[in-house]
CSV table of C-alpha atoms (C1' of nucleotides) in Angstrom, one decimal:
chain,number,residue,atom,x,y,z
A,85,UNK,CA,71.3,21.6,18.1
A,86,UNK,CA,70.8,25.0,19.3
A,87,UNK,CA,69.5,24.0,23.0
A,88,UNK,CA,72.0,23.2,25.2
A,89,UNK,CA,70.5,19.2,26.6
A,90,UNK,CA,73.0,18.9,29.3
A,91,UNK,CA,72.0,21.7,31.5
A,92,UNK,CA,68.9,21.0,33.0
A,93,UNK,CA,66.0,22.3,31.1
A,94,UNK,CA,63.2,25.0,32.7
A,95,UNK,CA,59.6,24.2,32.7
A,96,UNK,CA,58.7,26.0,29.7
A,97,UNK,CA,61.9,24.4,27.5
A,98,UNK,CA,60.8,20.8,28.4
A,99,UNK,CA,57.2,21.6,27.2
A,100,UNK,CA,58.5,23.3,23.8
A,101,UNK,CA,61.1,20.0,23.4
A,102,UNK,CA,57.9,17.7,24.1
A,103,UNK,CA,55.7,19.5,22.3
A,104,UNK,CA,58.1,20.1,18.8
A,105,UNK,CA,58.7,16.2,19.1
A,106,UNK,CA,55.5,14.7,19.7
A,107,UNK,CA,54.5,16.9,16.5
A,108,UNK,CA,57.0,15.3,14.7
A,109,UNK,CA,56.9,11.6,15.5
A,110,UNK,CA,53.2,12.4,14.8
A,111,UNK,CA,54.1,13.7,11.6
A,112,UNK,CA,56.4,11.1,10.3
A,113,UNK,CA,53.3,8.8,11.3
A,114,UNK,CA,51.0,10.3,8.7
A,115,UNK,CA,53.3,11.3,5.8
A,116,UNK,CA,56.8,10.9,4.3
A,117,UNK,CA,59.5,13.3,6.0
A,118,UNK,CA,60.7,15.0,3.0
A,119,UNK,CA,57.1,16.7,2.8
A,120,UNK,CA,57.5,17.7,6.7
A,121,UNK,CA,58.2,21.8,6.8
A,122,UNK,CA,59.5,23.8,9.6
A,123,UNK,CA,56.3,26.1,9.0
A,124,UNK,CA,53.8,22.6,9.3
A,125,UNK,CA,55.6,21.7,12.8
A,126,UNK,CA,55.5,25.1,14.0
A,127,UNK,CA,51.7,25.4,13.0
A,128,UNK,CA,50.5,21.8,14.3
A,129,UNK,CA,52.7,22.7,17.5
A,130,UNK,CA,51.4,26.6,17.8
A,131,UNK,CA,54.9,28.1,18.2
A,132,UNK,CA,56.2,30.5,16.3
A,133,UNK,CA,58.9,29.7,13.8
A,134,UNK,CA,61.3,31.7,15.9
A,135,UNK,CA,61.1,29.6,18.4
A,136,UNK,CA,61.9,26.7,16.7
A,137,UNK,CA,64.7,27.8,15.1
A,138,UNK,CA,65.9,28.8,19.4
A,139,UNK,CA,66.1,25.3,19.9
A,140,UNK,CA,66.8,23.4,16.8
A,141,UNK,CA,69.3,24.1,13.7
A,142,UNK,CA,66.5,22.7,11.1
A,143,UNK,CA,64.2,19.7,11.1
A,144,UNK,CA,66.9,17.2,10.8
A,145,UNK,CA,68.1,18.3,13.8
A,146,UNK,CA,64.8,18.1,15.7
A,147,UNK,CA,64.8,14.5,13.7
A,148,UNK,CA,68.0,13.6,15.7
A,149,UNK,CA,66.5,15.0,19.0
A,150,UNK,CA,63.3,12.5,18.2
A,151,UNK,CA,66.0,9.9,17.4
A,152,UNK,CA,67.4,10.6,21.1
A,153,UNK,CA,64.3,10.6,22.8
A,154,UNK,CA,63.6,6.9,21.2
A,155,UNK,CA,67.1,5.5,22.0
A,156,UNK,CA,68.3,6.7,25.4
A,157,UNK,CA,66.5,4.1,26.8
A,158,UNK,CA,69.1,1.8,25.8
A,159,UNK,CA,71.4,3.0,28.2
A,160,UNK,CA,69.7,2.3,31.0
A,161,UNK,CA,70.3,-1.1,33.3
A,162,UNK,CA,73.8,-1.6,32.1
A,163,UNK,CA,75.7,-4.2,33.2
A,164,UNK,CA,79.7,-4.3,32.8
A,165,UNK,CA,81.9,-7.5,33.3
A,166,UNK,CA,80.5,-9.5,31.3
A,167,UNK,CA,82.5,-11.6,28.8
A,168,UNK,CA,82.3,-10.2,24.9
A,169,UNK,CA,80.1,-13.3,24.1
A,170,UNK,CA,77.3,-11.9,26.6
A,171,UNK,CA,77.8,-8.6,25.9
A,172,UNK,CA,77.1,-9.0,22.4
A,173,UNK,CA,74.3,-10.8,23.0
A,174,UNK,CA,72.7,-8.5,26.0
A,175,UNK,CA,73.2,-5.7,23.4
A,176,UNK,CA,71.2,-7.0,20.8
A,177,UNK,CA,68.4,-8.1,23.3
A,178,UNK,CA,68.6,-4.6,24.4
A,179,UNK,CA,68.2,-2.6,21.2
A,180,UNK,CA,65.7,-5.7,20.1
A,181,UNK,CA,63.3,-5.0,22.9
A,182,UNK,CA,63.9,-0.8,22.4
A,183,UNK,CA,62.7,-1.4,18.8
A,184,UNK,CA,59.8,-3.4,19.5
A,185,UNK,CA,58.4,-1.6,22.2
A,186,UNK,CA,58.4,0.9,19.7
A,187,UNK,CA,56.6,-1.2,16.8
A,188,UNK,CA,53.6,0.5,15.8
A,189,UNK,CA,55.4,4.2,15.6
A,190,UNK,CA,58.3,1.9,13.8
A,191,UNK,CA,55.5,0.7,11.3
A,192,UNK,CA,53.3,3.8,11.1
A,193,UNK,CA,56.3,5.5,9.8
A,194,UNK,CA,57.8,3.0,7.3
A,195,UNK,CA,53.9,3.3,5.7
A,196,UNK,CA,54.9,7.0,5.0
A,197,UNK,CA,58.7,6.7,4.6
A,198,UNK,CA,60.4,3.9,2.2
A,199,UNK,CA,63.0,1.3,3.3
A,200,UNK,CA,65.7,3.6,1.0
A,201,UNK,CA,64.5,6.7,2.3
A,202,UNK,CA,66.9,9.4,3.4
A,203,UNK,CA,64.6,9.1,6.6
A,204,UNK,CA,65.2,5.9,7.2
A,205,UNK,CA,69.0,5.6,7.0
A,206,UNK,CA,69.0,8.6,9.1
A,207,UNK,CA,67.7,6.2,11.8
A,208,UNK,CA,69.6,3.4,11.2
A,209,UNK,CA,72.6,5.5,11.2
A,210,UNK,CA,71.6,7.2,14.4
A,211,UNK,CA,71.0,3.7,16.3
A,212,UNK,CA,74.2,1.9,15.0
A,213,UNK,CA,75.9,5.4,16.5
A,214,UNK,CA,74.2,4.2,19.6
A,215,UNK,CA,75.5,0.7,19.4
A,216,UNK,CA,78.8,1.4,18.2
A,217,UNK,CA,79.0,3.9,21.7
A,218,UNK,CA,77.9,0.9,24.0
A,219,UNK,CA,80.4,-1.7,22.5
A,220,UNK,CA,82.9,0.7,22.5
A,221,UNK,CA,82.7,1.2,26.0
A,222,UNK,CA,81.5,-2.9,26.9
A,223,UNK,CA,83.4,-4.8,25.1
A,224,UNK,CA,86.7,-6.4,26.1
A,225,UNK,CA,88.1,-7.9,22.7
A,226,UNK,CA,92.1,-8.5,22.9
A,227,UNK,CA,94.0,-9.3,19.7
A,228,UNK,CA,96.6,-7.9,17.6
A,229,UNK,CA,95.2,-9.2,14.1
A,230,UNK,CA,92.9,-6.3,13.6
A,231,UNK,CA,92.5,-2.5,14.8
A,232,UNK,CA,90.0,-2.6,17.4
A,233,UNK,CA,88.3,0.5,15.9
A,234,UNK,CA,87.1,-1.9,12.8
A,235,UNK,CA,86.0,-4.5,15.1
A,236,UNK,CA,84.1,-2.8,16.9
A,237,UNK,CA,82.6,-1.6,14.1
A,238,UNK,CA,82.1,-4.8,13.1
A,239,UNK,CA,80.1,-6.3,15.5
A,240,UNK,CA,77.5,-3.3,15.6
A,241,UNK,CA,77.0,-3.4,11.7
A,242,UNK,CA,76.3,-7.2,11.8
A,243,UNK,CA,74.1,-6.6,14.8
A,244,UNK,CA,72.2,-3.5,13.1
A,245,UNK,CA,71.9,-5.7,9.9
A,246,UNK,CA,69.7,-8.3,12.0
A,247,UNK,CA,67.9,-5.7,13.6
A,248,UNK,CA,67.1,-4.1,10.6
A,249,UNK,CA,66.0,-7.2,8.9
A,250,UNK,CA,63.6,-7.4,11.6
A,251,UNK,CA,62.0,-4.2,12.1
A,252,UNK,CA,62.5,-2.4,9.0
A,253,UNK,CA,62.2,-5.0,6.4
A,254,UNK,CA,60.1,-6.0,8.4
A,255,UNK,CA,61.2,-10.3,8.1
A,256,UNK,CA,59.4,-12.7,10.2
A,257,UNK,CA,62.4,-13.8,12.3
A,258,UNK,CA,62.6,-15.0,15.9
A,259,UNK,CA,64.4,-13.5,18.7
A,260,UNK,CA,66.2,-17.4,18.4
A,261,UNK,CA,66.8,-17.6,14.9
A,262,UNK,CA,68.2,-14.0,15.3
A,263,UNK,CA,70.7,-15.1,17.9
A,264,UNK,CA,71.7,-18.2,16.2
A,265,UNK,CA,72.6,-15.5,12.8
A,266,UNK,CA,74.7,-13.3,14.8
A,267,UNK,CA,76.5,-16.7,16.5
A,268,UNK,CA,77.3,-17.4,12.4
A,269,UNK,CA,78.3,-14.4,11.4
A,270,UNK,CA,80.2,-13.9,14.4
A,271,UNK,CA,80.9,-16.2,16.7
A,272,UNK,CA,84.3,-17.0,15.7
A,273,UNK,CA,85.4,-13.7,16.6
A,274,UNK,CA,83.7,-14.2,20.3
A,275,UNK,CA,85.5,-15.8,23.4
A,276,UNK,CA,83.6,-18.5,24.5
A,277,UNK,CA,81.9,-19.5,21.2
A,278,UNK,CA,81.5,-23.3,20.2
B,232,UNK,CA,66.6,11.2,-12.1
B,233,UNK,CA,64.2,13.1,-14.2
B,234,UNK,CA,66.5,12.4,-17.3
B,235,UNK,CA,66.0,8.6,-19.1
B,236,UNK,CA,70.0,7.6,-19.1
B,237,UNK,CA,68.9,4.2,-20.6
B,238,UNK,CA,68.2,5.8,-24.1
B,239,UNK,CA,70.9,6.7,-25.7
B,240,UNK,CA,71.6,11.0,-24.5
B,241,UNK,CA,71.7,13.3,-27.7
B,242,UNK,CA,74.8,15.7,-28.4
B,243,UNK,CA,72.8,18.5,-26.0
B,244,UNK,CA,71.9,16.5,-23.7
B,245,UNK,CA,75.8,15.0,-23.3
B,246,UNK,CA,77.0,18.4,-22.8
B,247,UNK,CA,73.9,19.6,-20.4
B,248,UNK,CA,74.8,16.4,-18.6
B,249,UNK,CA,78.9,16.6,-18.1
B,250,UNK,CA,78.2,20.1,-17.3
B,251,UNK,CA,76.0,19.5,-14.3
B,252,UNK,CA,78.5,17.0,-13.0
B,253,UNK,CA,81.3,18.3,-13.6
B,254,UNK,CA,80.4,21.6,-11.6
B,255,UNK,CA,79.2,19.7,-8.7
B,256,UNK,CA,82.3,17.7,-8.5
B,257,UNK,CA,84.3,21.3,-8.9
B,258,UNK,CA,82.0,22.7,-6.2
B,259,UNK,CA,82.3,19.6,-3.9
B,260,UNK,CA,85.9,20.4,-4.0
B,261,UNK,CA,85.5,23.7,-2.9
B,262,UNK,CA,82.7,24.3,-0.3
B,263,UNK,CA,80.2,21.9,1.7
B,264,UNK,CA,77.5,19.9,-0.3
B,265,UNK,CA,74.6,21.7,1.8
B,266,UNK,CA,75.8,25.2,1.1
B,267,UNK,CA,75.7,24.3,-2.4
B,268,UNK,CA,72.4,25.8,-4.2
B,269,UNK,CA,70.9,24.5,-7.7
B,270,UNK,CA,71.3,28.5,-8.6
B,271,UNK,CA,74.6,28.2,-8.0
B,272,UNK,CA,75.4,25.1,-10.4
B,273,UNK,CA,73.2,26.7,-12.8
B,274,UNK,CA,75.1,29.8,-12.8
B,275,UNK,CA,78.4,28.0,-12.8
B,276,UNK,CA,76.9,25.4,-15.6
B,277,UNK,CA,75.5,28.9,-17.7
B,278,UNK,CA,72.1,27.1,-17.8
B,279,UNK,CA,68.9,27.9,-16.7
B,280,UNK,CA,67.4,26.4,-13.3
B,281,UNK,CA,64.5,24.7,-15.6
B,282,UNK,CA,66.9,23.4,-17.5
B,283,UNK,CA,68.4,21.8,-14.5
B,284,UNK,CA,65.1,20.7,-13.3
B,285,UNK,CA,64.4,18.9,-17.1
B,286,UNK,CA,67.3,16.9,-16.0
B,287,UNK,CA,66.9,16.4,-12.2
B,288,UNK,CA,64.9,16.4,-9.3
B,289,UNK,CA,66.9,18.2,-6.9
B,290,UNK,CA,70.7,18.5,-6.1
B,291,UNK,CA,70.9,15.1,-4.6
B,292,UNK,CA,69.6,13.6,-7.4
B,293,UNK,CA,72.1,14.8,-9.8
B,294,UNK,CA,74.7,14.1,-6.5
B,295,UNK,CA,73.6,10.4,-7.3
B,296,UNK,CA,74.6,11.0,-10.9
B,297,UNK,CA,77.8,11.7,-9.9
B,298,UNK,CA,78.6,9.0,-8.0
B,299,UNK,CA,77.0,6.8,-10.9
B,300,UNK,CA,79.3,8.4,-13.4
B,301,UNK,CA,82.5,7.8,-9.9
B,302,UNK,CA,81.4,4.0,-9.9
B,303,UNK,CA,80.2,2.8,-13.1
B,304,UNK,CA,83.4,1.5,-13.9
B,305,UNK,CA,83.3,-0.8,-11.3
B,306,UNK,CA,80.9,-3.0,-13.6
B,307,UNK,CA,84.1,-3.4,-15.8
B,308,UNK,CA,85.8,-6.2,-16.8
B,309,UNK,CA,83.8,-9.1,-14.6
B,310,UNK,CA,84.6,-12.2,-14.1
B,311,UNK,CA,81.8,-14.7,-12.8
B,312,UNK,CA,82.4,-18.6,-12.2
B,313,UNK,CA,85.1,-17.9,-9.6
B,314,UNK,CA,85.0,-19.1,-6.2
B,315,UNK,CA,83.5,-17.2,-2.9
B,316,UNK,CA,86.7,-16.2,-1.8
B,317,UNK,CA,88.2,-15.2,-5.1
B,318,UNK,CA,85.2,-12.8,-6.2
B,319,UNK,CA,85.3,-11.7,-2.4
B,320,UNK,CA,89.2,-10.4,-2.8
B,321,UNK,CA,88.5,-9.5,-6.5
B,322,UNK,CA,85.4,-7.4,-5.6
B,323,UNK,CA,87.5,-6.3,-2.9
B,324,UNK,CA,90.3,-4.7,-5.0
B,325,UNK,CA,88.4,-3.5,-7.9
B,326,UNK,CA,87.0,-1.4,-5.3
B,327,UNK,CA,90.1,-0.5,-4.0
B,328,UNK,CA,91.5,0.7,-7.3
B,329,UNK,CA,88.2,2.7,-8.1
B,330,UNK,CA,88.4,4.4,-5.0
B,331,UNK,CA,92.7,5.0,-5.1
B,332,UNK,CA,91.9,6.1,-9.3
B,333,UNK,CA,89.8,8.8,-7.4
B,334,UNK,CA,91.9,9.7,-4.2
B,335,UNK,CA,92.8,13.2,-4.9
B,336,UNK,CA,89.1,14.2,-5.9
B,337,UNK,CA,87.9,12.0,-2.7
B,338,UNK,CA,90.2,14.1,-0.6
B,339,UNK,CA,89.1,17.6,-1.8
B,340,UNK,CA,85.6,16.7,-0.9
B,341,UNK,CA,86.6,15.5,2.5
B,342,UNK,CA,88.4,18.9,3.5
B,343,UNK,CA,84.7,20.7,3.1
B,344,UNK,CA,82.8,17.7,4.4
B,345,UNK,CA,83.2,16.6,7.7
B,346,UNK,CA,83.6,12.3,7.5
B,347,UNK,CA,79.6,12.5,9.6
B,348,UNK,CA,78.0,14.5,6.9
B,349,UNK,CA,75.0,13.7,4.9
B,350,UNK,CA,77.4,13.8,2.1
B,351,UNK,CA,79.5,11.2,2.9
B,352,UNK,CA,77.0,9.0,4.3
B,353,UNK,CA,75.2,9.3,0.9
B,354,UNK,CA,78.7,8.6,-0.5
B,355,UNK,CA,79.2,5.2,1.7
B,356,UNK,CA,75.5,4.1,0.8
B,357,UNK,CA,75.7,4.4,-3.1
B,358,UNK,CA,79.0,2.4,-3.0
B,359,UNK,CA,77.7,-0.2,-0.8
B,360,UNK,CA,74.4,-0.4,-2.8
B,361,UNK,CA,77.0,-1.3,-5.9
B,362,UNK,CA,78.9,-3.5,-4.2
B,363,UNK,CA,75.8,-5.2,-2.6
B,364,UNK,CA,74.5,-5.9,-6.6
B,365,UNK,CA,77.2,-7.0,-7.5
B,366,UNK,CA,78.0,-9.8,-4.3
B,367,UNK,CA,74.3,-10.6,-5.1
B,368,UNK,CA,75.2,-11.5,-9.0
B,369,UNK,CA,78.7,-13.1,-8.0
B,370,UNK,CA,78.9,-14.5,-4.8
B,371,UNK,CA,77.3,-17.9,-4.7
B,372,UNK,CA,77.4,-19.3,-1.0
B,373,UNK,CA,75.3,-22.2,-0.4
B,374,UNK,CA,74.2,-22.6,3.3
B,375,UNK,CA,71.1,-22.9,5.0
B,376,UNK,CA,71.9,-21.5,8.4
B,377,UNK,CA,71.4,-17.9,7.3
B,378,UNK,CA,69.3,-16.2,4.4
B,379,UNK,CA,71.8,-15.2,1.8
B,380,UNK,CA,70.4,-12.0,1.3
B,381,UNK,CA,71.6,-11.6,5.2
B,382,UNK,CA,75.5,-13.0,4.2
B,383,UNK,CA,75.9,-10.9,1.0
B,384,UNK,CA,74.6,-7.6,3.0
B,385,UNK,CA,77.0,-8.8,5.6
B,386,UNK,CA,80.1,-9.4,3.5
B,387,UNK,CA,79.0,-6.1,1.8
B,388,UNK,CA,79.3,-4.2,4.9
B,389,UNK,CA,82.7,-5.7,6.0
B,390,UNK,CA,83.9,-4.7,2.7
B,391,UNK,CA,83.0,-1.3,2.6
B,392,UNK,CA,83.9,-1.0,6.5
B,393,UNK,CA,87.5,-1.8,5.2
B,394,UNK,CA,87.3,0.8,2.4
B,395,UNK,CA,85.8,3.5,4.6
B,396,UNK,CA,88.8,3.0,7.1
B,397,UNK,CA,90.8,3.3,4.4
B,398,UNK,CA,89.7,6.2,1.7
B,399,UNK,CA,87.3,7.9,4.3
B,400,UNK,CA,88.8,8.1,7.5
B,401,UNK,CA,92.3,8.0,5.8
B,402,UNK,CA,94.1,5.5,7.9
B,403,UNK,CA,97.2,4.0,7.0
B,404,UNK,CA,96.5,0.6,5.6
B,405,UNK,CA,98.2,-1.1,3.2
B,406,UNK,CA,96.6,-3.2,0.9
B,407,UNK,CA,97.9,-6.3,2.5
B,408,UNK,CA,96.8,-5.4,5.5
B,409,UNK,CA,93.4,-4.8,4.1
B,410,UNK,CA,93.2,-8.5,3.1
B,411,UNK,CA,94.2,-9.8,6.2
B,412,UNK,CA,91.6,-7.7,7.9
B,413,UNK,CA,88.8,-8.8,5.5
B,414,UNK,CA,90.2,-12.6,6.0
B,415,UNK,CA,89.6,-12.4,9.7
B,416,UNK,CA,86.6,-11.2,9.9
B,417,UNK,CA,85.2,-13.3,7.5
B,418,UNK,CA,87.7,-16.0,6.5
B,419,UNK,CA,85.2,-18.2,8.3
B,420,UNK,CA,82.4,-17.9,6.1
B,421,UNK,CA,84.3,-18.2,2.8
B,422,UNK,CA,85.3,-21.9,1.0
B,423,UNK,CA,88.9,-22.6,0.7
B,424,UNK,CA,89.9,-20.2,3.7
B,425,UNK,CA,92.5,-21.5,5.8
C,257,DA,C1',56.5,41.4,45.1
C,258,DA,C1',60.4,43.3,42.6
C,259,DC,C1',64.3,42.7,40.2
C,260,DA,C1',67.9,41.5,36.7
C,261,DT,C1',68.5,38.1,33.4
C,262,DA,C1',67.2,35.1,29.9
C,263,DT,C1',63.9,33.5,26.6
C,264,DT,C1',60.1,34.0,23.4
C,265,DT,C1',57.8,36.3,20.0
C,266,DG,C1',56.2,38.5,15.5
C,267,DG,C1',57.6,40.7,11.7
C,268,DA,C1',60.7,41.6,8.1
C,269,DC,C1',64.4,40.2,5.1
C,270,DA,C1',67.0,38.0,1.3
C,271,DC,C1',67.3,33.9,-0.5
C,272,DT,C1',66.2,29.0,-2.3
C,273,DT,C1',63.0,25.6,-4.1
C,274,DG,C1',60.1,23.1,-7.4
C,275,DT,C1',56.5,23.7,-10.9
C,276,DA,C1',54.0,25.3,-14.9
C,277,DA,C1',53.1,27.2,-19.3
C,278,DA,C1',54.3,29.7,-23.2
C,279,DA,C1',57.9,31.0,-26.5
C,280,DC,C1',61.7,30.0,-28.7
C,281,DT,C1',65.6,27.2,-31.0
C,282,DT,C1',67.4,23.3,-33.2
C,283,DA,C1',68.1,19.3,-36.0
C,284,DT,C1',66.5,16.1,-38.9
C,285,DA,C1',63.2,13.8,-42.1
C,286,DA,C1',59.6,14.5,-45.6
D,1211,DT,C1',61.8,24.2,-48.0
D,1212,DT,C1',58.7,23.1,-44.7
D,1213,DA,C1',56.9,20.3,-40.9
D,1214,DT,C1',57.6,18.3,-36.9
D,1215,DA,C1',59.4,16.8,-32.8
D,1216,DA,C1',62.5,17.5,-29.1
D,1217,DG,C1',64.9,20.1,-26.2
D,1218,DT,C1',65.8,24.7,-24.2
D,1219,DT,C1',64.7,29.2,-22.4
D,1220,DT,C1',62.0,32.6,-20.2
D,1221,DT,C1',59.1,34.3,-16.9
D,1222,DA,C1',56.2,33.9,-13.1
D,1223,DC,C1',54.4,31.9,-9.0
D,1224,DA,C1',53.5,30.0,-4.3
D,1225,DA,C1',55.9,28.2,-0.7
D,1226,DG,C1',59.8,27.2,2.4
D,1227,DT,C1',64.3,28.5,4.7
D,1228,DG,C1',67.3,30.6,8.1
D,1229,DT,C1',68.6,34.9,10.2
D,1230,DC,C1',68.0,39.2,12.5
D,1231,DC,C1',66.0,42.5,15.6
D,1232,DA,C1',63.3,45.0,19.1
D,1233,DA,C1',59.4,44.5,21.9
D,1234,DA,C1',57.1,41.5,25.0
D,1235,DT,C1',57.1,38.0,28.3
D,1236,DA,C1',58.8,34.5,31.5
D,1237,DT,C1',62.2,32.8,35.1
D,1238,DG,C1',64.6,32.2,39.4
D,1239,DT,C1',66.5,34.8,42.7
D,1240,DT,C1',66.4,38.1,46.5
DNA sequence: AACATATTTGGACACTTGTAAAACTTATAA
DNA sequence: TTATAAGTTTTACAAGTGTCCAAATATGTT
């Protein structure tokens, strides 16, 4: 990314950053990313291409930014001290209720963009990132069996496989029948599991 | 893949074939995969850019050729009618050995591409893709807790998580290790464990 | 309002991409 | 040998990419 985000942006930046994304998330809702140009953004967003290319290295990276927009969210309200058990679990609840609040975009663009897409593991990618971040900094897991590293690891690929499931394949499965998955695939490794 | 590989590939098309690889792999070596230009293979290859494009769609296509040709081997020598556990540590070690038969190629590439790339990610999903075929033909776990498309993906996942750690991020881990790892975080699931 | 500083803009550049159609080369079978 | 089919090469095209620059414009102080 070209744009520095951590300084505070001026007027004029926040509208460009708005306007290239909404562009794009209304993009990706009408056809397959691949298709998506530089030029076609620029066009639908009435910038020149010189400006784009001010904030953004190419469209993936404006894809990333979109990507960032969609998943701060999940950093808000957090809550340390809890046990690993709950943290887990508060985790997934969290990203669950990010993704669905998100549903119809979610299933406007898997219309345009198949499950194996290069799109689509861009997400997934970008959100177990995400998760991996939080339960690196949440969760308290003491042993000397495995690298923490790989558990860690471990827990966010089993909770993005269940999320994924849901909202990209798209499998009828209840916020219940979700949580009682994740307790079988891992709740051996979780303190305070039956 | 523009090129049918199920029909047997005449004399020209052999050559046209190992010599599109076989730059890619040489170029992999040597720079990044995204400053890497269908011009430049053809120029390397001495064959046209049509030519390419009789045999490819783009330069991730024939990058999925190459990892075809990198993994095909792992279809080798099978052995069905074992138990969960066995075909999880066979699957487990035949993967191993692929990936240690390639080691000095795998760590050309990762000097050039950074362990985040697109590259590698693309990497990372064509192996797990394998491994997730072949868990789906071999592994026969009987539960109805969990969907078993849910456990193989799952055990596919821990697997490859080990094997990134490993050949990717080039930690220190023996082989013995590895199994203990894998055991642990999914000895649970797996008949016969202790 | 005026200023120095930063950003935006439009145009130009060299380059890559994927496609299409026609011309050419082979190898093999009739 | 000739016919034929398959693959290969050539050439051209329309479009996209990312970078650069100098002129124009915006921004936040004073």
């Amino acid at each position: 990314m070209k744009y520095d985000l951590s300084k505070k942006p001026t007027r004029g930046a926040q509208r460009t950053l708005e306007s290239f994304s909404k562009t794009m998330f209304n993009l990706l809702a009408k056809k397959s990313f691949e298709n998506i140009s530089v030029n076609e953004i620029c066009e639908i967003s009435n910038f020149p291409r010189a400006t784009f290319y001010n904030y953004f290295d190419d469209k993936y990276d404006l894809l990333n930014y979109c990507w960032h927009l969609l998943s701060s969210q999940i950093y808000l309200n957090e809550q340390p001290n809890e046990t690993s058990e709950k943290s887990l679990a508060t985790l997934f609840d969290r990203t669950y209720y990010l993704l669905s609040s998100h549903n119809e975009l979610l299933s406007a663009i898997l219309k345009n963009n198949p499950l194996d897409s290069s799109l689509i593991s861009n997400f997934s990618a970008y959100l177990k990132r995400v998760i991996q971040e939080v339960f690196h900094e949440y969760l308290h897991f003491d042993n000397n069996e495995v690298p923490i590293e790989l558990v860690v690891d471990h827990f966010s690929n089993t909770v993005m496989l269940i999320l994924e499931a849901i909202f990209l394949k798209r499998q009828p499965i209840t916020l219940e029948e979700a949580h009682k998955y994740l307790n079988f695939l891992l709740g051996h490794l979780v303190e305070g599991s039956q």
